[in-house]
Structure formats: structure tokens, C-alpha cells
Coordinates of C-alpha atoms (C1' of nucleotides) in Angstrom, one line a residue:
Chain Z
X35 CA 0.0 0.0 -0.1
X36 CA 1.4 3.3 -1.0
X37 CA 2.2 6.1 1.5
X38 CA -0.5 8.8 1.7
X39 CA 0.0 11.7 4.1
X40 CA -1.7 14.9 4.8
X41 CA -1.2 18.2 6.0
X42 CA -4.4 19.5 7.5
X43 CA -4.3 23.1 8.8
X44 CA -7.3 25.2 10.0
X45 CA -7.9 28.5 8.2
X46 CA -8.1 30.5 11.3
X47 CA -5.4 33.0 10.3
X48 CA -1.9 33.1 9.0
X49 CA -0.2 30.0 8.8
X50 CA 2.4 29.7 11.8
X51 CA 5.9 28.8 10.7
X52 CA 5.4 25.5 12.9
X53 CA 2.6 24.6 10.5
X54 CA 5.2 24.9 7.7
X55 CA 7.5 22.7 9.3
X56 CA 4.7 20.1 9.9
X57 CA 3.9 20.4 6.1
X58 CA 7.5 20.0 5.3
X59 CA 7.9 16.8 7.2
X60 CA 4.9 15.4 5.7
X61 CA 6.1 16.3 2.3
X62 CA 9.5 14.8 2.9
X63 CA 8.0 11.7 4.3
X64 CA 5.7 11.3 1.2
X65 CA 8.5 12.1 -1.3
X66 CA 10.9 9.8 0.5
X67 CA 8.6 6.8 0.1
X68 CA 7.1 7.6 -3.2
X69 CA 3.8 8.6 -1.6
X70 CA 1.3 11.2 -1.9
X71 CA 1.2 14.6 -0.1
X72 CA -2.3 15.9 0.5
X73 CA -3.7 19.2 1.6
X74 CA -6.9 19.1 3.6
X75 CA -8.5 22.3 4.9
X76 CA -10.1 21.7 8.4
X77 CA -12.6 24.6 8.5
X78 CA -15.1 22.8 10.7
X79 CA -15.4 25.8 13.1
X80 CA -17.5 28.4 11.5
X81 CA -16.7 30.9 14.4
X82 CA -13.0 30.9 13.7
X83 CA -13.0 30.9 10.1
X84 CA -10.9 33.8 8.7
X85 CA -11.4 34.9 5.0
X86 CA -8.1 34.7 3.2
X87 CA -6.5 32.2 5.5
X88 CA -6.9 29.3 3.1
X89 CA -5.3 31.2 0.2
X90 CA -2.4 32.2 2.6
X91 CA -1.8 28.6 3.4
X92 CA -1.8 27.6 -0.3
X93 CA 0.5 30.5 -1.1
X94 CA 2.8 29.7 1.6
X95 CA 3.2 26.1 0.6
X96 CA 4.0 27.2 -3.0
X97 CA 6.4 29.7 -1.9
X98 CA 8.5 27.1 0.0
X99 CA 8.1 24.6 -2.8
X100 CA 5.8 22.2 -0.9
X101 CA 3.4 21.4 -3.6
X102 CA 0.6 19.0 -2.7
X103 CA -0.1 16.1 -4.9
X104 CA -3.8 16.3 -4.0
X105 CA -5.8 18.8 -2.0
X106 CA -7.8 22.2 -2.1
X107 CA -6.6 23.9 -5.2
X108 CA -4.6 21.0 -6.4
X109 CA -7.3 18.3 -7.5
X110 CA -7.2 14.7 -6.6
X111 CA -9.6 11.7 -6.6
X112 CA -10.4 11.7 -2.9
X113 CA -12.2 15.2 -2.7
X114 CA -13.6 17.4 -1.7
X115 CA -10.6 18.2 0.4
X116 CA -12.4 21.1 2.3
X117 CA -14.2 19.8 5.3
X118 CA -16.9 22.3 5.2
X119 CA -17.6 20.8 1.6
X120 CA -17.8 17.3 3.3
X121 CA -20.2 18.3 5.9
X122 CA -23.0 15.8 4.6
X123 CA -20.7 12.9 5.2
X124 CA -20.0 13.3 9.0
X125 CA -23.6 13.1 10.3
X126 CA -23.9 9.6 8.8
X127 CA -20.9 8.4 10.3
X128 CA -21.8 9.8 13.7
X129 CA -25.0 8.2 13.3
X130 CA -23.4 4.9 12.6
X131 CA -21.4 5.1 15.8
X132 CA -24.8 5.8 17.8
X133 CA -26.2 2.7 16.2
X134 CA -23.2 0.6 17.0
X135 CA -23.5 1.9 20.6
X136 CA -20.4 3.8 20.6
X137 CA -21.9 7.2 20.7
X138 CA -24.9 8.9 22.0
X139 CA -27.1 11.9 21.8
X140 CA -26.5 14.7 24.4
X141 CA -29.0 17.5 25.0
X142 CA -27.2 19.4 27.7
X143 CA -27.2 23.2 27.2
X144 CA -24.0 25.2 27.3
X145 CA -25.4 26.7 30.4
X146 CA -26.0 23.4 32.1
X147 CA -22.4 22.3 31.2
X148 CA -21.1 25.5 32.5
X149 CA -23.0 25.0 35.9
X150 CA -21.6 21.5 36.2
X151 CA -18.1 22.9 35.6
X152 CA -18.8 25.5 38.3
X153 CA -20.1 23.0 40.9
X154 CA -17.8 20.1 40.3
X155 CA -14.1 20.5 40.4
X156 CA -12.2 19.4 37.4
X157 CA -15.7 18.5 35.8
X158 CA -15.3 16.3 32.8
X159 CA -18.1 14.6 30.7
X160 CA -17.4 11.0 31.2
X161 CA -18.6 7.5 32.2
X162 CA -19.1 8.7 35.8
X163 CA -20.8 12.1 35.2
X164 CA -22.9 11.3 32.1
X165 CA -25.5 9.4 34.1
X166 CA -26.6 12.7 35.8
X167 CA -26.8 14.6 32.7
X168 CA -29.3 14.9 29.7
X169 CA -28.3 12.2 27.2
X170 CA -29.7 9.3 25.4
X171 CA -27.9 7.0 27.8
X172 CA -30.2 8.0 30.7
X173 CA -33.2 9.5 29.1
X174 CA -36.0 6.9 28.1
X175 CA -36.0 6.1 24.4
X176 CA -39.2 7.7 23.7
X177 CA -38.1 10.9 25.3
X178 CA -35.1 10.9 23.2
X179 CA -37.2 10.3 20.2
X180 CA -39.6 13.1 21.1
X181 CA -36.6 15.6 21.6
X182 CA -35.1 14.6 18.4
X183 CA -38.4 14.9 16.5
X184 CA -39.2 18.2 18.1
X185 CA -36.0 19.6 16.7
X186 CA -34.3 20.2 19.9
X187 CA -30.6 21.0 19.7
X188 CA -28.4 18.0 20.4
X189 CA -24.8 16.9 19.8
X190 CA -23.4 13.4 19.5
X191 CA -20.7 12.3 22.0
X192 CA -18.3 9.5 21.9
X193 CA -19.1 6.8 24.5
X194 CA -16.0 5.9 26.2
X195 CA -16.2 2.7 28.0
X196 CA -14.1 2.6 31.3
X197 CA -11.5 0.2 32.2
X198 CA -9.7 -0.2 28.9
X199 CA -6.2 0.0 27.9
X200 CA -5.5 2.1 24.9
X201 CA -1.9 1.7 23.5
X202 CA -0.9 4.2 20.9
X203 CA 2.2 3.4 18.9
X204 CA 4.1 6.5 18.0
X205 CA 6.8 6.4 15.4
X206 CA 8.8 9.0 17.2
X207 CA 7.9 8.3 21.0
X208 CA 7.4 4.6 21.0
X209 CA 4.4 3.0 22.8
X210 CA 2.3 5.3 24.9
X211 CA -0.4 3.7 27.0
X212 CA -3.8 5.6 28.0
X213 CA -6.5 4.5 30.2
X214 CA -9.9 4.9 28.9
X215 CA -11.3 5.7 32.4
X216 CA -9.3 8.9 32.1
X217 CA -10.9 10.0 29.0
X218 CA -13.9 12.1 28.6
X219 CA -16.7 11.7 26.2
X220 CA -15.6 13.9 23.4
X221 CA -18.2 15.8 21.3
X222 CA -18.1 14.2 17.8
X223 CA -21.0 16.2 16.1
X224 CA -21.8 19.8 17.1
X225 CA -25.4 21.3 17.2
X226 CA -24.7 23.2 14.0
X227 CA -24.3 19.7 12.4
X228 CA -20.5 20.1 11.9
X229 CA -18.1 17.6 13.1
X230 CA -15.4 18.4 15.6
X231 CA -11.9 17.9 14.8
X232 CA -11.8 14.4 16.1
X233 CA -14.6 13.0 14.1
X234 CA -13.8 14.8 10.8
X235 CA -10.1 13.8 11.2
X236 CA -10.9 10.1 11.5
X237 CA -13.5 9.9 8.8
X238 CA -11.4 11.9 6.4
X239 CA -8.2 10.0 7.1
X240 CA -10.1 6.9 6.6
X241 CA -11.8 7.9 3.4
X242 CA -8.7 9.6 2.0
X243 CA -6.9 6.3 2.8
X244 CA -4.2 8.2 4.9
X245 CA -1.3 5.8 6.0
X246 CA 0.6 8.1 8.4
X247 CA -0.5 11.0 10.5
X248 CA 2.4 13.2 11.1
X249 CA 1.1 16.2 13.2
X250 CA 2.1 18.4 16.3
X251 CA 2.6 17.0 19.6
X252 CA -0.4 18.8 21.0
X253 CA -2.5 16.1 19.4
X254 CA -0.9 13.1 21.4
X255 CA -3.3 13.3 24.2
X256 CA -6.3 13.0 21.9
X257 CA -4.8 10.3 19.9
X258 CA -6.4 7.8 22.6
X259 CA -9.9 9.0 21.4
X260 CA -8.8 8.7 17.8
X261 CA -7.9 5.0 18.3
X262 CA -11.3 4.5 20.1
X263 CA -13.0 6.0 17.2
X264 CA -11.2 3.6 14.9
X265 CA -12.2 0.8 17.0
X266 CA -15.7 1.9 17.1
X267 CA -15.9 2.1 13.3
X268 CA -14.2 -1.1 12.9
X269 CA -11.3 0.4 10.8
X270 CA -8.4 -0.7 13.2
X271 CA -6.8 -2.7 10.4
X272 CA -6.4 0.4 8.2
X273 CA -5.6 2.8 11.0
X274 CA -2.7 5.1 10.0
X275 CA 0.4 5.1 11.9
X276 CA 1.1 8.2 14.1
X277 CA 4.1 10.4 14.5
X278 CA 3.8 13.5 16.9
X279 CA 6.2 16.3 16.2
X280 CA 8.0 18.2 19.0
X281 CA 6.8 21.8 19.2
X282 CA 8.7 24.9 18.5
X283 CA 9.5 27.0 21.5
X284 CA 9.9 30.7 22.2
X285 CA 13.6 32.0 21.6
X286 CA 13.7 32.9 25.3
X287 CA 11.2 32.3 28.1
X288 CA 8.6 29.7 28.6
X289 CA 6.1 28.3 26.2
X290 CA 5.7 27.5 22.4
X291 CA 6.4 30.0 19.8
X292 CA 3.4 32.2 19.4
X293 CA 2.3 34.7 16.8
X294 CA 3.0 37.6 19.1
X295 CA 6.6 36.6 19.5
X296 CA 7.4 37.9 16.0
X297 CA 6.8 41.4 17.0
X298 CA 8.2 40.9 20.6
X299 CA 11.6 39.6 19.3
X300 CA 11.8 41.5 16.0
X301 CA 11.6 38.5 13.7
X302 CA 9.2 36.8 11.4
X303 CA 7.3 33.7 12.7
X304 CA 5.2 33.3 9.5
X305 CA 6.2 32.5 6.1
X306 CA 4.5 35.3 4.4
X307 CA 3.2 38.7 5.5
X308 CA -0.4 38.9 6.8
X309 CA -2.4 42.0 6.7
X310 CA -5.3 42.6 9.1
X311 CA -7.5 45.6 9.7
X312 CA -6.0 45.8 13.1
X313 CA -2.2 46.5 13.0
X314 CA -1.8 44.5 16.1
X315 CA -2.9 41.5 14.1
X316 CA -0.7 42.1 11.1
X317 CA 2.5 40.1 10.8
X318 CA 5.7 40.1 8.8
X319 CA 6.8 36.9 7.2
X320 CA 9.9 35.3 6.0
X321 CA 9.5 36.1 2.5
X322 CA 9.0 39.9 2.8
X323 CA 12.0 39.9 5.3
X324 CA 14.0 38.7 2.6
X325 CA 14.6 35.1 3.2
X326 CA 15.1 32.7 0.4
X327 CA 12.5 29.9 0.4
X328 CA 15.4 27.4 0.2
X329 CA 17.1 28.8 3.3
X330 CA 13.8 28.8 5.1
X331 CA 13.2 25.2 4.3
X332 CA 16.7 24.2 5.4
X333 CA 16.4 26.1 8.6
X334 CA 12.9 24.5 9.4
X335 CA 14.1 21.0 8.4
X336 CA 16.7 21.1 11.1
X337 CA 14.6 22.4 13.7
X338 CA 13.6 19.2 15.5
X339 CA 15.2 16.8 13.0
X340 CA 18.7 15.9 12.0
X341 CA 19.8 12.9 10.0
X342 CA 23.2 12.4 11.8
X343 CA 26.5 13.5 10.4
X344 CA 27.9 17.1 10.1
X345 CA 26.1 18.2 7.0
X346 CA 24.0 21.4 7.6
X347 CA 23.2 22.6 4.1
X348 CA 20.6 20.5 2.3
X349 CA 18.8 20.9 -0.9
X350 CA 15.1 19.8 -1.0
X351 CA 16.3 16.6 -2.9
X352 CA 18.9 16.0 -0.2
X353 CA 16.4 16.4 2.5
X354 CA 14.1 13.9 0.9
X355 CA 16.8 11.4 0.5
X356 CA 18.0 11.9 4.1
X357 CA 14.6 12.1 5.9
X358 CA 13.3 9.5 8.2
X359 CA 10.8 9.8 11.1
X360 CA 13.1 8.0 13.4
X361 CA 15.6 10.9 13.4
X362 CA 13.0 13.6 14.5
X363 CA 13.8 14.7 18.1
X364 CA 11.4 14.1 20.9
X365 CA 12.0 17.4 22.7
X366 CA 10.8 20.8 21.7
X367 CA 13.2 23.1 19.8
X368 CA 13.7 26.7 20.5
X369 CA 13.2 29.0 17.4
X370 CA 16.8 30.1 16.8
X371 CA 16.6 33.2 14.7
X372 CA 20.3 33.7 14.5
X373 CA 20.7 30.3 12.9
X374 CA 17.9 31.2 10.4
X375 CA 19.8 34.3 9.4
X376 CA 23.0 32.2 9.1
X377 CA 21.2 30.0 6.6
X378 CA 19.9 32.8 4.7
X379 CA 23.4 34.4 4.4
X380 CA 24.8 31.1 3.3
X381 CA 22.2 30.6 0.7
X382 CA 22.7 34.2 -0.7
X383 CA 26.4 33.6 -0.9
X384 CA 26.1 30.4 -2.9
X385 CA 23.1 31.5 -5.1
X386 CA 23.6 32.2 -8.7
X387 CA 24.1 36.0 -9.4
X388 CA 21.4 36.0 -12.0
X389 CA 19.0 34.3 -9.8
X390 CA 19.6 36.8 -7.0
X391 CA 19.2 39.6 -9.5
X392 CA 15.7 38.4 -10.2
X393 CA 14.9 38.2 -6.6
X394 CA 16.0 41.8 -5.9
X395 CA 14.5 43.2 -9.1
X396 CA 11.1 43.9 -7.5
X397 CA 12.9 45.4 -4.6
X398 CA 14.9 47.8 -6.8
X399 CA 11.7 48.7 -8.6
X400 CA 9.8 49.5 -5.5
X401 CA 12.5 52.0 -4.6
X402 CA 12.4 53.6 -7.9
X403 CA 15.9 52.3 -8.7
X404 CA 17.4 51.0 -11.8
X405 CA 16.4 47.4 -12.2
X406 CA 17.6 45.9 -15.4
X407 CA 19.0 42.5 -14.8
X408 CA 22.6 43.0 -16.1
X409 CA 23.0 45.8 -13.7
X410 CA 21.4 44.1 -10.9
X411 CA 23.7 41.1 -11.6
X412 CA 26.7 43.4 -11.2
X413 CA 25.3 44.8 -8.0
X414 CA 24.7 41.3 -6.6
X415 CA 28.2 40.2 -7.4
X416 CA 29.7 42.9 -5.3
X417 CA 27.3 42.8 -2.3
X418 CA 26.4 39.0 -1.9
X419 CA 29.3 38.3 0.4
X420 CA 28.1 41.0 2.9
X421 CA 24.2 40.7 3.1
X422 CA 21.9 38.7 5.2
X423 CA 18.7 39.4 3.6
X424 CA 17.6 40.2 0.1
X425 CA 16.6 43.8 0.7
X426 CA 20.0 44.5 2.1
X427 CA 21.3 44.5 -1.7
X428 CA 19.3 47.6 -2.3
X429 CA 19.1 49.1 1.2
X430 CA 22.9 48.7 2.1
X431 CA 24.1 49.1 -1.5
X432 CA 21.7 52.1 -2.3
X433 CA 24.8 54.2 -3.4
X434 CA 25.3 51.9 -6.3
X435 CA 21.9 52.9 -7.6
X436 CA 21.9 56.6 -6.9
X437 CA 23.6 59.4 -5.0
X438 CA 25.3 59.0 -1.7
X439 CA 22.8 60.3 0.9
X440 CA 24.6 59.8 4.2
X441 CA 28.3 60.4 4.9
X442 CA 30.3 58.8 7.7
X443 CA 31.2 62.1 9.3
X444 CA 33.3 60.5 12.0
X445 CA 35.5 59.1 9.2
X446 CA 35.6 62.4 7.3
X447 CA 36.8 64.2 10.4
X448 CA 39.5 61.6 10.6
X449 CA 40.7 61.5 7.0
X450 CA 39.7 64.6 5.3
X451 CA 42.1 67.5 4.7
X452 CA 41.1 70.3 2.3
X453 CA 44.4 70.0 0.7
X454 CA 43.3 66.6 -0.7
X455 CA 40.8 68.3 -2.9
X456 CA 43.2 68.7 -5.8
X457 CA 44.2 65.1 -5.2
X458 CA 40.6 63.7 -5.7
X459 CA 40.2 66.0 -8.8
X460 CA 43.3 64.7 -10.3
X461 CA 42.0 61.1 -9.5
X462 CA 38.8 62.0 -11.3
X463 CA 40.9 62.8 -14.4
X464 CA 42.7 59.5 -14.2
X465 CA 39.3 57.6 -14.0
X466 CA 38.0 59.6 -17.1
X467 CA 41.1 58.9 -19.1
X468 CA 41.9 55.4 -18.0
X469 CA 42.4 53.3 -21.2
X470 CA 41.0 50.2 -19.6
X471 CA 38.1 50.8 -17.2
X472 CA 38.5 47.6 -15.2
X473 CA 39.1 47.2 -11.5
X474 CA 42.7 45.8 -11.5
X475 CA 44.2 48.4 -13.8
X476 CA 42.3 51.2 -12.2
X477 CA 43.7 50.2 -8.9
X478 CA 47.3 50.1 -10.4
X479 CA 47.0 53.4 -11.9
X480 CA 45.5 55.0 -8.9
X481 CA 48.2 53.6 -6.6
X482 CA 50.9 54.6 -8.9
X483 CA 49.5 58.2 -8.8
X484 CA 49.4 58.2 -5.1
X485 CA 52.9 57.0 -4.7
X486 CA 54.0 59.5 -7.4
X487 CA 52.4 62.3 -5.3
X488 CA 54.4 61.2 -2.2
X489 CA 51.2 60.1 -0.4
X490 CA 50.1 56.9 1.3
X491 CA 47.3 54.7 0.2
X492 CA 46.0 54.9 3.6
X493 CA 45.5 58.6 3.3
X494 CA 43.8 58.6 0.0
X495 CA 42.0 55.3 -0.4
X496 CA 39.5 55.9 2.4
X497 CA 38.5 59.2 1.0
X498 CA 38.0 57.5 -2.4
X499 CA 35.6 55.1 -0.6
X500 CA 33.9 57.8 1.2
X501 CA 33.4 59.8 -2.0
X502 CA 31.9 56.9 -3.8
X503 CA 29.8 55.3 -1.0
X504 CA 29.7 57.6 1.9
X505 CA 30.5 54.8 4.1
X506 CA 33.5 52.8 5.1
X507 CA 31.6 49.5 4.7
X508 CA 31.1 48.0 1.3
X509 CA 32.7 46.2 -1.6
X510 CA 36.1 46.9 -3.0
X511 CA 36.4 50.5 -4.2
X512 CA 37.5 49.8 -7.6
X513 CA 34.8 47.3 -8.1
X514 CA 32.4 49.9 -7.1
X515 CA 33.9 52.4 -9.5
X516 CA 33.5 49.9 -12.4
X517 CA 29.7 49.4 -11.4
X518 CA 29.2 53.0 -11.1
X519 CA 30.9 53.8 -14.4
X520 CA 33.5 56.3 -15.5
X521 CA 31.4 59.5 -15.4
X522 CA 29.6 58.9 -12.2
X523 CA 32.8 57.8 -10.3
X524 CA 34.6 60.9 -11.5
X525 CA 31.6 63.1 -10.6
X526 CA 31.5 61.8 -7.1
X527 CA 35.2 62.3 -6.8
X528 CA 34.9 66.0 -8.0
X529 CA 31.8 66.9 -5.9
X530 CA 32.6 65.2 -2.6
X531 CA 35.3 67.6 -1.5
X532 CA 32.5 70.2 -1.4
X533 CA 30.5 68.0 0.9
X534 CA 33.5 67.2 3.0
X535 CA 34.5 70.9 3.5
X536 CA 31.0 71.6 4.5
X537 CA 30.8 68.8 6.9
X538 CA 34.2 69.5 8.6
X539 CA 33.4 72.8 10.4
X540 CA 29.9 71.3 11.6
X541 CA 31.8 68.5 13.1
X542 CA 34.7 70.5 14.4
X543 CA 32.3 72.9 16.1
Chain T
rG5 C1' -5.0 19.7 40.2
rG6 C1' -5.3 15.2 36.5
rC7 C1' -3.4 12.8 32.1
rC8 C1' 0.6 12.5 28.6
rC9 C1' 5.5 13.8 26.5
rG10 C1' 10.4 15.3 27.3
rU11 C1' 15.7 16.7 29.5
rU12 C1' 23.6 16.5 25.9
rC13 C1' 27.4 23.3 25.4
rG14 C1' 23.5 29.9 25.7
rU15 C1' 20.8 27.8 21.0
rC16 C1' 20.2 23.7 16.9
rU17 C1' 22.0 19.0 17.6
rA18 C1' 25.5 14.0 16.8
rG19 C1' 26.5 10.1 19.8
rG20 C1' 25.7 6.1 22.9
rG21 C1' 27.3 0.8 28.7
rG22 C1' 34.3 2.0 28.5
rU23 C1' 34.8 8.5 23.5
rU24 C1' 40.0 13.8 24.6
rA25 C1' 31.4 13.7 24.5
rG26 C1' 31.7 15.4 17.8
rG27 C1' 29.4 19.4 14.4
rA28 C1' 26.9 24.0 13.7
rC29 C1' 24.9 29.0 15.2
rG30 C1' 26.5 32.6 18.6
rC31 C1' 30.4 34.7 21.4
rA32 C1' 35.9 35.8 22.0
rG33 C1' 40.9 36.0 19.8
rG34 C1' 44.1 35.7 15.5
rA35 C1' 45.5 35.5 10.0
rU36 C1' 44.0 37.4 5.2
rU37 C1' 41.5 41.9 3.1
rU38 C1' 44.8 49.4 3.7
rU39 C1' 37.0 49.4 4.4
rC40 C1' 33.1 46.1 5.7
rA41 C1' 32.0 41.4 4.9
rU42 C1' 33.7 36.6 3.0
rU43 C1' 37.3 32.8 4.0
rC44 C1' 40.7 30.2 7.3
rC45 C1' 42.8 29.2 12.1
rU46 C1' 42.1 29.1 17.5
rG47 C1' 39.4 29.5 21.9
rU48 C1' 34.7 29.3 24.7
rA49 C1' 30.9 26.0 26.7
rA50 C1' 27.1 20.4 27.8
rC51 C1' 25.4 14.7 29.2
rA52 C1' 19.4 18.4 35.2
rC53 C1' 19.7 15.8 40.2
rG54 C1' 19.2 11.4 43.5
rG55 C1' 19.1 6.3 43.7
rG56 C1' 19.7 1.7 41.5
rU57 C1' 21.5 -2.4 37.6
rU58 C1' 26.7 -3.1 36.1
rC59 C1' 33.6 -4.5 36.7
rG60 C1' 32.1 0.3 34.5
rA61 C1' 27.0 4.7 33.4
rU62 C1' 26.2 10.5 30.0
rU63 C1' 24.0 6.1 27.6
rC64 C1' 19.5 1.1 30.8
rC65 C1' 15.6 1.3 35.1
rC66 C1' 13.2 4.0 39.1
rG67 C1' 12.3 8.4 41.6
rU68 C1' 12.7 13.9 42.0
rA69 C1' 13.3 18.5 39.9
rC70 C1' 12.6 21.4 35.7
rG71 C1' 10.4 22.1 30.9
rG72 C1' 6.3 21.1 27.3
rG73 C1' 1.5 19.7 25.8
rC74 C1' -3.7 18.4 26.6
rU75 C1' -7.7 18.8 30.0
rA76 C1' -14.0 23.4 24.8
rC77 C1' -20.2 22.1 20.9
rC78 C1' -11.1 25.2 18.8
rA79 C1' -8.1 22.9 16.0

RNA sequence: GGCCCGUUCGUCUAGGGGUUAGGACGCAGGAUUUUCAUUCCUGUAACACGGGUUCGAUUCCCGUACGGGCUACCA
């Protein structure tokens, strides 16, 4: 039987980066085993449905390259893949469970349950408490019939029989044993006719012939209920295998990573930006921060999984080859943003210049900068060793696109002397007349000139850099000169002494 | 509170009854680069604690502590 796995997020808002990792592990597992990766949308809670969330999920998966083989927006023979579109299925299955004696009707109002919780400490709806409540287990059959026929609101609950052992075999954690006496009678079908996660999950996994359920650790406790459901339906022979992933924790402090941590720590915790009416609920993402999708994937892959060995950089293909559920760690992993940045830097360094140029083209355009690919490729070549994020190319290297806006005044004060004005002007002349406008020969000529003038390179070269870029940080000066071009380089050399002289007294004063 | 899961450098992790406990990020220092960065080298730092089992436990077992999750007509 071929492997079929699903990623089943709820469209309740932006997809958390942890969700992307869950999708990734499912994807890797599917591809590793020649299986099928399915996207199922679990929108059974109408109250929490957020418009746009479904598109966000799909766009996120596409961005990082986790393309489902089946699912909402991707076709497939097991659809529909959106649970709200499958609503009609669940009632029938819930009813079947009632008929088999594994579930029952309950008529307790939310108020009645609230009262029970108030009056009884640690109240749970289970085999002990259900006898004192309004359900088909205690009400006479004709009374139940009457209420049902009268259209009274009801729900269907799982009837958990006490005294049973429920072993759960987890691919990551081994065998976990639960006692049914400690389980509550979970709601399976809600008053609005929609199933809860538990019912929908089991029914859909069964109908979609899911073989492996790879999901977050928060689902481990309810897996006992899920096993009971498989038993109740008589589907134990095709029950999927489970693997519960460790959670991603906050960078510092206690608890799992939350969406608020992004703003709190100044880092993205979502793949894409999310815009909400309320700025408080709007978030930045990895993409808009300037992460490459490959770097994002590589970082996420190693957050809670490692194949052994010393390799850190993996292509998607290598991840697929190396992946195995057994190597997923059991403990939660802190979100390490420094490491994420390192991955991005590495990927930028090793990416093809033309590819990077494509990436920064929209960034250059949005700033009104020159954005033709040949030019951007040159810029990329100069900057790729010194940036962390994509926007750094145009933000840090802005002076390659247009005039210098900020001068390092501290440096000017240290290096500038009005007497050098003629030197810079002479340099401008050399630049204009250089027979070969290439970095090595330019450097050669300039250095010869400096020596001939009886000056030291350390006196003039920093000024050259300041004139061209305004800052001491950046690519090799002569490389910059070539990208800037003959005319622009000469202009900056001739005009900068004016700025320098103007700045000097301000600083001195 | 109850149930369940977990615990190797600050972080991500490798390892596994006898190892100088390995790598990476970060940090610190050095070399190269008359800038910055890159690159290279060096350093820094860990088996939570207490009992067992064993000739020997970081590794296996139990307990404790700590961390995490669940405990909704949310997923």
C-alpha cells in the first residue's frame, strides 16, 4: 500500500511557521517513500473561520516549494478536500457510531455544562458524570425520540467505556499507554451539524486512505480518542500510523512559539506577511523579510530533525533522501533566529548571481531604482558576500543605484584635509582617461599616482571610498567604481570635497 | 489539580554501557582583506539531580526537579 500523508491546517489566520514545518515533514516523508502529499483544509469551526487564510496557506506552501499532490486547489480523486464541503458525510458516520452503541445523543445546554463545571471541580463529561446529565444513555428512548423529532438541539458524543487500555504506537515516541477511564466523552458532532476535529479527522483520514499521520505533539493526548474511534468504526486494520512532532518553542522564556513573539523579538514567525484591519494582528513573514525559500526550508528542516553527520546545508532533494521519522527529536526546539539568518546568508552567498538579481528586481523597482537584470547582477556580485537579507542588496548598497545620501562624518573628520581636494580632482581625471576601465588596472593606476604624489594609500583610499559610497563599509572601491561607471565615479570624486568641506566645520564645532 | 510527552555546550544537535562527548549557530581572539564582509585558524561552553543495575554509566531502570502539551459544541 502506497504512502499517503496529509497536512491539515485550519484556516483560522496566518499559517504559523511551525505549521510550515509540519507540512515539510509530511512532504519529505511522502516524497521519500514515493507517496502522496495531501492538503486538507479543516474548517469545521465556523466561528473561527478567517477569510483569506486558506489562500494564505496555499500561497505559503507554494512559496517554500511544498506542492501538494492532492488537495484544495490541487485536484485529486479523494475530494472534496475542504471539510466544510464534506459536511454531509459526517452526520452519517456519527449516526453509525450511535447505532453501534459507541456514541450517544446529548441535550445538555451550554449553560448546564457551565454549571456542572462551576459546581464540580475538574468536571469532565465521562462515564461517571454522564448518568446525571441529559443524554440518550439516561433518558428513556421515547423521550429521546420526542426531543429529536421536536428539533431540539443536540450533539453526539463518543461513549468511552471505562476500564480499557488504549495503546498508541508513535513512530517518534514509541508506545504510549492511555487508560480509557481517564478519557472524556468527546463531542463528535456539534449542534450546527458540523463535526469536531476528532470525528472529521478520523472519517477523512479513513476515506482518503491516509497511511501516516504526522502532526504536532499537541495531538498526542487526543490520539487515544482517535484510536477509540477507529475501533468503534471497525477500521483498526487500516488505522494510520502516528508520529507526533515536537513543538517549536519561544527563543527565550517559557512556552511554545506564538504569533506575538514575532513582534516581541523582531523576527518573522510566519512564512508570508499577513495584513489585518488591526495593525496589532498584522505580521511580517520570512518572504518579505528577505529570506530565500530554500534557506527557510533548510532552517525549518533542522529544527527538530537531524539525519546524523555534520551536514548542515541541504537541498530539498537531499532532505528527501536523508529524511526519516526515526531521526525526529522528541523534545521541543527553541526557535533560533540567529541560525535562520546564518542559513539565509549562506544561501545568498552560494546562489547564482542572475537568480539573486531576479529576486531583488522587485525590490529595486519599489524604490524607484534602476532594475535591469545585467546591472542588478553586477550589484549582486559585489554585495552577496556581505548581506543577510535580500533587501540588504538595495538598502545597504543604495549608493550603487543613486547618489550618496549619508556620509560617515566621523571618518571624514579623521581622514579629510582640504588639501586633498586637488588630489581627488586629479583622480577623477585619471578615471576619465583610463584606457581600460577595469578594477585591477584602475587600482594599479591610482596607486601609482598616489605614490608619485608622495602620499600613502591609507590617506587617500579611504577618501575614495567615502566619496563613492559615503560609508567605510562595502565592496572593494575599484569594483564599485566599475559598477558606477566612469562618469559617475569621476563626478563623485569631484563633488565630494565640497560635501567634506561643508561637513568639517560642523563636526569641528 | 489530573493525564501524557520530554531533558547533551547559551541555541540547534550528533553520539551512545568503557569516547579527549563530535559538528553548527552565537560569542571571543588571531590570520587574510589598507573598508566592511567573506574565507581560514584558535578558543569558549554540555550529558538536570538522586538512587539503582553493572567491573564500568552521559547512555539502561526507578524517583525527583524542571520544561512542554492536553484537559472546549477550537483545531
